[in-house]
mmCIF file of C-alpha atoms in Angstrom:
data_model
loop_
_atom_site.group_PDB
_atom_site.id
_atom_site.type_symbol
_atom_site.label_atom_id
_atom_site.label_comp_id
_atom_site.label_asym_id
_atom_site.label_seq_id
_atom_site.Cartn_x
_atom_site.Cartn_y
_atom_site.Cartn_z
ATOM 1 C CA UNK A 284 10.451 -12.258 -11.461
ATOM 2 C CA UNK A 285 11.800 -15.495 -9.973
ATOM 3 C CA UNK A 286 10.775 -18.980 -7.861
ATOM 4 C CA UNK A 287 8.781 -17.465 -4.621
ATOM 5 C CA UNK A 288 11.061 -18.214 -2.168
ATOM 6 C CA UNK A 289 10.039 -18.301 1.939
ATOM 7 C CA UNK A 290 10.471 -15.069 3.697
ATOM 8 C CA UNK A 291 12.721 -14.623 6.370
ATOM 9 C CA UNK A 292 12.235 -17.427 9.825
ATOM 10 C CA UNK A 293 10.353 -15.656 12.771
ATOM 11 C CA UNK A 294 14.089 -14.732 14.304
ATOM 12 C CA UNK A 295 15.539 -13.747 11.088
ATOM 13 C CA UNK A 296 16.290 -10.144 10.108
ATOM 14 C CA UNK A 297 15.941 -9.734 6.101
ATOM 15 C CA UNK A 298 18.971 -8.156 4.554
ATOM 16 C CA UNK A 299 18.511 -4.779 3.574
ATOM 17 C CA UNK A 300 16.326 -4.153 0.385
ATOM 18 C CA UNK A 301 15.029 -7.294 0.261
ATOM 19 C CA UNK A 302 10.827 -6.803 0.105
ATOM 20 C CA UNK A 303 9.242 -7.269 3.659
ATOM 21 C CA UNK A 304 5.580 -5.850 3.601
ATOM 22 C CA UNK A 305 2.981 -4.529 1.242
ATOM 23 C CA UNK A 306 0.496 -2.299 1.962
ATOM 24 C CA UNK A 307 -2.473 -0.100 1.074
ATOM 25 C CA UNK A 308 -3.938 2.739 2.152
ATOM 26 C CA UNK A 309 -8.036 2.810 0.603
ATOM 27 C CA UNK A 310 -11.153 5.000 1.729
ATOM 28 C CA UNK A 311 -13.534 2.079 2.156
ATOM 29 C CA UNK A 312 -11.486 -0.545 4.574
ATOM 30 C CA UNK A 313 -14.573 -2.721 5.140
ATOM 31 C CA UNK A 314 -15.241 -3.246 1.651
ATOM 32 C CA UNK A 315 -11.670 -3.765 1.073
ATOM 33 C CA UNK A 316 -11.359 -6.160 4.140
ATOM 34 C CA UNK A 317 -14.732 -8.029 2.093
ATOM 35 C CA UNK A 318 -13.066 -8.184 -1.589
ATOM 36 C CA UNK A 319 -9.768 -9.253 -0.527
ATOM 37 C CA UNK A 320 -11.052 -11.966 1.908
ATOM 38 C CA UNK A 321 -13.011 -13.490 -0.521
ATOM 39 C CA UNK A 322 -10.394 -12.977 -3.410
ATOM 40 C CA UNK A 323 -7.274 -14.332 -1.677
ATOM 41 C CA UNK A 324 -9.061 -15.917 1.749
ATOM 42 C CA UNK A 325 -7.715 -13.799 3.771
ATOM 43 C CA UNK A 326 -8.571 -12.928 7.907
ATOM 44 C CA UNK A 327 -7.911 -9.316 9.667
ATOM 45 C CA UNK A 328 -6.684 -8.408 12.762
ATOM 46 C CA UNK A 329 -5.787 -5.065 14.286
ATOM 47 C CA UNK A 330 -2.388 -3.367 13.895
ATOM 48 C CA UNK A 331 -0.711 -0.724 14.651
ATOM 49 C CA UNK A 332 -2.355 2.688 14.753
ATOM 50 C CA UNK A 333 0.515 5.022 14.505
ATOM 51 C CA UNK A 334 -0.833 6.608 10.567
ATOM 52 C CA UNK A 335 -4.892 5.456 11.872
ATOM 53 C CA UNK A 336 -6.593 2.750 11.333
ATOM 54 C CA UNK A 337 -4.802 -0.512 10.457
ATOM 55 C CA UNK A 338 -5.320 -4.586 10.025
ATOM 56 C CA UNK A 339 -3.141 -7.089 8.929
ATOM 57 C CA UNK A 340 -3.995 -9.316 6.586
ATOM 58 C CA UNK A 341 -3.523 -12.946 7.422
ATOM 59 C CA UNK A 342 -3.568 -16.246 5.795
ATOM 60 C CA UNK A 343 -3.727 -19.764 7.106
ATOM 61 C CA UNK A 344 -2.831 -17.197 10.555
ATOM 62 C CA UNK A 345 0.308 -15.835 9.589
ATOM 63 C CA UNK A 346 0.951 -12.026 8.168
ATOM 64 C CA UNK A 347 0.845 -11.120 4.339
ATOM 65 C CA UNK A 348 0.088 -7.550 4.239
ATOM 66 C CA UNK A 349 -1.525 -4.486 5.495
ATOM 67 C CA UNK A 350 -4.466 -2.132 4.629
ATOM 68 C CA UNK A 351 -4.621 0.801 6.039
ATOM 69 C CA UNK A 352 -7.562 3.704 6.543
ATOM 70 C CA UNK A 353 -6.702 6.396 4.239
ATOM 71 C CA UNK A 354 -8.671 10.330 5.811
ATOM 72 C CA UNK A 355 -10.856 11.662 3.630
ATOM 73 C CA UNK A 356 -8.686 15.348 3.431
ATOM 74 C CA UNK A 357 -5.710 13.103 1.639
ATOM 75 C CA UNK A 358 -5.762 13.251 -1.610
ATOM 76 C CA UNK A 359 -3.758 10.514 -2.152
ATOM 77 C CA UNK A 360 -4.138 7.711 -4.964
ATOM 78 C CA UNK A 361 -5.441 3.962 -3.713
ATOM 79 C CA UNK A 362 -2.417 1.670 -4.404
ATOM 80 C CA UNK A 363 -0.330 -0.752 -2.962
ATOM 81 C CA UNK A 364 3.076 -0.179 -1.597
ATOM 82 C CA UNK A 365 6.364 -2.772 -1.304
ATOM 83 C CA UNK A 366 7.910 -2.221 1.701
ATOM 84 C CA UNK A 367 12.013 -2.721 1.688
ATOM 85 C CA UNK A 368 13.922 -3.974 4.840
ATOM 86 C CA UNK A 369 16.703 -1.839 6.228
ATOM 87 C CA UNK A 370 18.969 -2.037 9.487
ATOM 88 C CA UNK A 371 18.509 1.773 10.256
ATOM 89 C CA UNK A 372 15.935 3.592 8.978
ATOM 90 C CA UNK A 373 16.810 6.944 9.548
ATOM 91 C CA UNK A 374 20.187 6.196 7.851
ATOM 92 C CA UNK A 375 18.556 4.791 4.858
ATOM 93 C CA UNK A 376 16.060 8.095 4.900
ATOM 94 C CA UNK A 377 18.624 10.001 4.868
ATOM 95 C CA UNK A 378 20.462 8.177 1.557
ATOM 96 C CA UNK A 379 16.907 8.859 -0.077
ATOM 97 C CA UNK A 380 17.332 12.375 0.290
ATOM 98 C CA UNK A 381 20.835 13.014 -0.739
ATOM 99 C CA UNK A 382 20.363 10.658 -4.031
ATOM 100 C CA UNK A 383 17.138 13.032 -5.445
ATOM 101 C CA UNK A 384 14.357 11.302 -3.612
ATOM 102 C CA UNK A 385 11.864 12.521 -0.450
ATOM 103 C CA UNK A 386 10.624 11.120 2.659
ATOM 104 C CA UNK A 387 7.067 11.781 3.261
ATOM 105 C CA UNK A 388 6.452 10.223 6.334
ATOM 106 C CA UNK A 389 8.617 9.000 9.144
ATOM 107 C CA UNK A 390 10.964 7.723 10.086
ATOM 108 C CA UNK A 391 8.677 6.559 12.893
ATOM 109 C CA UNK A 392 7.504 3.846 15.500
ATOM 110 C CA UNK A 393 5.110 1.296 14.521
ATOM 111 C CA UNK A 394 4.707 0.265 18.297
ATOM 112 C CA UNK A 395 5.771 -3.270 18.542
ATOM 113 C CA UNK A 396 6.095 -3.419 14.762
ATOM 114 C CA UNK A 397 8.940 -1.948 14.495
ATOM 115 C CA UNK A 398 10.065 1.464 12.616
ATOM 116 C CA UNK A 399 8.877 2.776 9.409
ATOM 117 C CA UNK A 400 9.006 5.431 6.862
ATOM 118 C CA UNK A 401 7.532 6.628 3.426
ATOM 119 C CA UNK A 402 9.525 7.750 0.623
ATOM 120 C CA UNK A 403 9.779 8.502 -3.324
ATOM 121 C CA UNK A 404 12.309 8.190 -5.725
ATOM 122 C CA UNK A 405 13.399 10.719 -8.008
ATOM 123 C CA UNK A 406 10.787 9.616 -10.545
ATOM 124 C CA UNK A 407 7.680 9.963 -7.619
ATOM 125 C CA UNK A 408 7.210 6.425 -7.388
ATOM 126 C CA UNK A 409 6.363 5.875 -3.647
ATOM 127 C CA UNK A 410 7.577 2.474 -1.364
ATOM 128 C CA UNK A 411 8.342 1.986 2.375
ATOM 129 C CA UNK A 412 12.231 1.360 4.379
ATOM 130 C CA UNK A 413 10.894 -1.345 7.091
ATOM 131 C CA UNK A 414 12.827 -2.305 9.953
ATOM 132 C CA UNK A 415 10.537 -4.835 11.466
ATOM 133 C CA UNK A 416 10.539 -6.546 15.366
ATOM 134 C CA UNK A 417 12.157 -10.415 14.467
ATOM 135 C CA UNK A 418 8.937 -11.691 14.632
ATOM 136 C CA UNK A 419 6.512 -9.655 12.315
ATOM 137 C CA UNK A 420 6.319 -8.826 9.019
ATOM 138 C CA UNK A 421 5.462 -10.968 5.928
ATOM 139 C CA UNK A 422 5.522 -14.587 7.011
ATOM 140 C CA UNK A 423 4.465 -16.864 4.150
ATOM 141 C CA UNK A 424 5.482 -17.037 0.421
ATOM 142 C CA UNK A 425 4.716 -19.236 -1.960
ATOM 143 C CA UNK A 426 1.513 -19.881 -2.076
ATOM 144 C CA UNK A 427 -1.942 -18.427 -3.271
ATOM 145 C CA UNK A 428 -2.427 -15.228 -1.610
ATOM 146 C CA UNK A 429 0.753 -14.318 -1.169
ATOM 147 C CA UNK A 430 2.966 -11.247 -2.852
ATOM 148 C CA UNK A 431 5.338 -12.689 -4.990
ATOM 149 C CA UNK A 432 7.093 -9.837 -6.777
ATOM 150 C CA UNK A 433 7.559 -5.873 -7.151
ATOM 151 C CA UNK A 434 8.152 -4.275 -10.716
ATOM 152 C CA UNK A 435 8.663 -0.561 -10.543
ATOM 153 C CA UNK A 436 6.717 0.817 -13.742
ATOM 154 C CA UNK A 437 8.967 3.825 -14.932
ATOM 155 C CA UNK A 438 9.904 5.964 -17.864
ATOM 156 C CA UNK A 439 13.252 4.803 -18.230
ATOM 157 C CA UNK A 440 15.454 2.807 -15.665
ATOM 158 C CA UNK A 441 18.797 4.324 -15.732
ATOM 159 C CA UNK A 442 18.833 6.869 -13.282
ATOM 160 C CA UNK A 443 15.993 4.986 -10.685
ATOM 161 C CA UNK A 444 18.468 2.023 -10.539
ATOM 162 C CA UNK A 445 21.303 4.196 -9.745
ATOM 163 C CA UNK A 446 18.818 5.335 -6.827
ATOM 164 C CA UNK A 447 17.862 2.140 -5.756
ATOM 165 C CA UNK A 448 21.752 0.922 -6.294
ATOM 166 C CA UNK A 449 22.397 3.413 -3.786
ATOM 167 C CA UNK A 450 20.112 3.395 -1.208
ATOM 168 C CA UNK A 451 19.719 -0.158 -0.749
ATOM 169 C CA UNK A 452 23.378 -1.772 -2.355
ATOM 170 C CA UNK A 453 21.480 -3.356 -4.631
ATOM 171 C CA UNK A 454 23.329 -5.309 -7.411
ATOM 172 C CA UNK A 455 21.760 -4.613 -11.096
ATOM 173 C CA UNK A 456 21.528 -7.188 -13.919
ATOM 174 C CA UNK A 457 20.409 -5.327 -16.846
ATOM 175 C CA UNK A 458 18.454 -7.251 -19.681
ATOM 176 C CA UNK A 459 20.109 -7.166 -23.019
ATOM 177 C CA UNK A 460 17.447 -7.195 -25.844
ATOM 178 C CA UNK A 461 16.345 -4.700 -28.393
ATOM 179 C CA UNK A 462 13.918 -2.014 -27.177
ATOM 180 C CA UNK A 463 13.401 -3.529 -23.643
ATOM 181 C CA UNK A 464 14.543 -1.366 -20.916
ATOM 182 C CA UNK A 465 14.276 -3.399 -18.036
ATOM 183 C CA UNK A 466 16.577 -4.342 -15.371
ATOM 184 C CA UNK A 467 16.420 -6.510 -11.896
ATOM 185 C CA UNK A 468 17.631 -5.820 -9.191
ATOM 186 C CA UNK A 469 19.714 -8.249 -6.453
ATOM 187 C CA UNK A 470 20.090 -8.326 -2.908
ATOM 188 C CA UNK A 471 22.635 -10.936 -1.546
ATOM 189 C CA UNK A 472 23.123 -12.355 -5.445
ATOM 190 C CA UNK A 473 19.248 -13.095 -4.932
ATOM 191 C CA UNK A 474 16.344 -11.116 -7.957
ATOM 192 C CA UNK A 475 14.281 -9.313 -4.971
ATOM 193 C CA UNK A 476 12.648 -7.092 -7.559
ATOM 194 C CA UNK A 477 12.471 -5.294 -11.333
ATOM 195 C CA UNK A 478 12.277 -1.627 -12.652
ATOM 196 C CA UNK A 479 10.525 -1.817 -16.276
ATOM 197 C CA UNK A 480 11.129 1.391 -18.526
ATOM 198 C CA UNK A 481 7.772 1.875 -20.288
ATOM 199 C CA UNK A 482 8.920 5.203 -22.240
ATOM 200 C CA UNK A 483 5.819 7.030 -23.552
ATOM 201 C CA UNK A 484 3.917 3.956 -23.011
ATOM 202 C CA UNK A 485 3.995 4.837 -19.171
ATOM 203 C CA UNK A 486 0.479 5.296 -18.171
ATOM 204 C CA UNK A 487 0.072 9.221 -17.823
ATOM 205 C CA UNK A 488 -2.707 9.295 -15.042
ATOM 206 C CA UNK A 489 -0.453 7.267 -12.662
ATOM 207 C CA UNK A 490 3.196 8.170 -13.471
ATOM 208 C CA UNK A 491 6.202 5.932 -12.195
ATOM 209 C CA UNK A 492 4.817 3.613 -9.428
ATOM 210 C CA UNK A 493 5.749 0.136 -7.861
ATOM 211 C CA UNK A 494 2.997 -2.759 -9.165
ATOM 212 C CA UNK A 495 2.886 -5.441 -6.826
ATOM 213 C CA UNK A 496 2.117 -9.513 -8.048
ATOM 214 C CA UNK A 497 0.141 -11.834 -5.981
ATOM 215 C CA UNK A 498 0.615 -15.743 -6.891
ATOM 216 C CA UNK A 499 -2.735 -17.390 -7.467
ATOM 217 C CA UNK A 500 -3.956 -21.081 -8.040
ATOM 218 C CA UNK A 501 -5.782 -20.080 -11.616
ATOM 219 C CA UNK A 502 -5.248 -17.124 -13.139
ATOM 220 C CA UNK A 503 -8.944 -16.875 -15.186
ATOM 221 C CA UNK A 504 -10.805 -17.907 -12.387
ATOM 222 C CA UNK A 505 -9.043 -15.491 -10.090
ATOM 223 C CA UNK A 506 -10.335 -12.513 -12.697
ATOM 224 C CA UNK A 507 -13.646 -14.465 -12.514
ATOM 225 C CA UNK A 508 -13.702 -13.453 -9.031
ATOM 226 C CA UNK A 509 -12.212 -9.857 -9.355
ATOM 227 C CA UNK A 510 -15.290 -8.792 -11.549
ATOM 228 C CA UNK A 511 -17.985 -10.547 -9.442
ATOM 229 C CA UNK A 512 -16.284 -8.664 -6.693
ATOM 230 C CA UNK A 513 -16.709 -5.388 -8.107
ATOM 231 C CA UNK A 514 -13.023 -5.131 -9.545
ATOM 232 C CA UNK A 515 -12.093 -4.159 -13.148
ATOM 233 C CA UNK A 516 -9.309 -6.337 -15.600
ATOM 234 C CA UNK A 517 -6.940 -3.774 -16.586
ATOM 235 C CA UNK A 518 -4.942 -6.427 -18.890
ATOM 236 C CA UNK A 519 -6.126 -9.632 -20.184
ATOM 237 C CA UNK A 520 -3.845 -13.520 -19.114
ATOM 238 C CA UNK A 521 -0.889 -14.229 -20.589
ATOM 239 C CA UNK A 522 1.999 -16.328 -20.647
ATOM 240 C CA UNK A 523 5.066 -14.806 -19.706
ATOM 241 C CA UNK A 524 8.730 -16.740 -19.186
ATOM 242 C CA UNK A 525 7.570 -16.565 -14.970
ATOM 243 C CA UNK A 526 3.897 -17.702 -15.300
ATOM 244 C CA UNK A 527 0.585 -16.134 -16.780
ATOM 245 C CA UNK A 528 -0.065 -12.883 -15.521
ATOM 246 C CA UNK A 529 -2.809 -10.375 -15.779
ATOM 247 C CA UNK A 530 -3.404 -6.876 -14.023
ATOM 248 C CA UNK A 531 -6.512 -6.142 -12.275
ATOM 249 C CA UNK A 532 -7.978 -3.101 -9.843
ATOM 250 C CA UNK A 533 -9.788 -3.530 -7.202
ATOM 251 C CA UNK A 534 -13.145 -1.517 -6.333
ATOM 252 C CA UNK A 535 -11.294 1.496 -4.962
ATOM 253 C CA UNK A 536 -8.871 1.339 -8.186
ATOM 254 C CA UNK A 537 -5.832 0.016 -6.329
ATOM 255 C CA UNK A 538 -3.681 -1.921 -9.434
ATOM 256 C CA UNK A 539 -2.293 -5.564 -8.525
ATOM 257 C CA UNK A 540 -0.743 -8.039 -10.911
ATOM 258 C CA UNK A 541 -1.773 -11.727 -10.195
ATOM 259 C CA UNK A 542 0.447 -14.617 -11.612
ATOM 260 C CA UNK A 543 -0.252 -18.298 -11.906
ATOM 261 C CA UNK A 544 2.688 -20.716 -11.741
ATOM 262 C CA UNK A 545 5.231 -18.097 -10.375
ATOM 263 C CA UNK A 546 8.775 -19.659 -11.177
#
């Protein structure tokens, strides 16, 4: 993890793998819509309806993520997903298949949006290749609210970087220590995102999967809220080198990370 930095200016294109969107897909939108406005103030408007029902969350009126309707016939787990930008989408759909990975959905047409698709990497964990119009996508970083950071939870991080390497050119700065497997990953010399090798301590239920991290103004109150709101704390605050961080669900069990004093 790393200073939140700005996204990308309303006419600039991100450079490929560098995050863009997050998203979830839940059962319940309107009491999703009513927990996350109240936990991170956020407004809804209507998006694009390629995959169903859609809104985009917004904050202060500008774009920070998505939720989606997910049909009752898909059994298909509640969690967030980091989108990564690409300049051809079929291209980079393509690189996920030859390097072990599938594509699940797309590539496809978001309307205006721009053009999509859903894919896993050789270990299952799911995330989305985003080529977005120059004016939509996330908009605001850096404040409360906001996604901040991605950390793939895996069982071990050489081969998925090798993946990730691959598809997107990321650059890979391993972390030296004893028994921490953990290494970031950089797009244009800049830490866009981490892969953490949990070994047996990977949770068994959920497999490898991306965890996304919200910044937020106080990190106790903000779990204050998440249990009023009907959420569960999956890991109590602590200080870490980047901020203090704890992991939370919210009532449909999606898992988020929220960090005070991201740096």
């Amino acid at each position: 993890m790393t200073e939140a930095r700005e996204p990308a200016g309303p006419h600039e294109r991100r450079a490929p793998g560098t995050p863009c969107w997050v998203s979830l897909m839940v059962r319940e939108p309107a009491a999703t819509e009513r927990f996350y406005g109240a936990l991170f103030g956020w407004e809804f408007r209507p998006g694009p309806q390629q995959l169903g029902p859609y809104v985009r969350a917004l904050l202060d009126g500008r774009q920070v993520a998505g939720v989606g309707h997910l049909p009752p016939d898909r059994r298909l787990p509640v969690a967030w997903t980091p989108y990564f930008a690409s300049r051809d989408v079929d291209a980079t759909a393509d690189q996920v298949r030859l390097c072990g990975g599938t594509v699940a959905v797309g590539p496809l047409d978001a309307a205006e949006a721009g053009r999509l698709a859903i894919a896993a990497d050789p270990s299952g964990a799911v995330f989305g290749i985003w080529l977005g119009a120059a004016h939509l996508g996330t908009s605001i970083g850096g404040v409360p609210g906001t996604p901040v950071w991605n950390e793939l939870l895996t069982y071990e991080t050489s081969v998925v970087a090798k993946f990730y390497e691959t598809v997107f050119g990321y650059e890979e700065e391993p972390e030296v220590s004893a028994g921490r497997d953990h290494v970031t990953l950089r797009a244009g010399g800049c830490p866009v995102a981490g892969l953490s090798g949990l070994g047996h301590a990977l949770p068994g239920d959920r497999g490898a999967h991306w965890l996304t991290y919200f910044q937020v103004a106080d990190t106790g109150e903000t779990l204050l809220q998440v249990t009023e709101l009907g959420g569960r704390v999956l890991t109590a605050p602590h200080d870490t080198p980047h901020g203090r961080v704890a992991t939370v669900a919210d009532p449909e069990g999606a898992v988020f990370s929220v960090v005070e004093g991201v740096r």
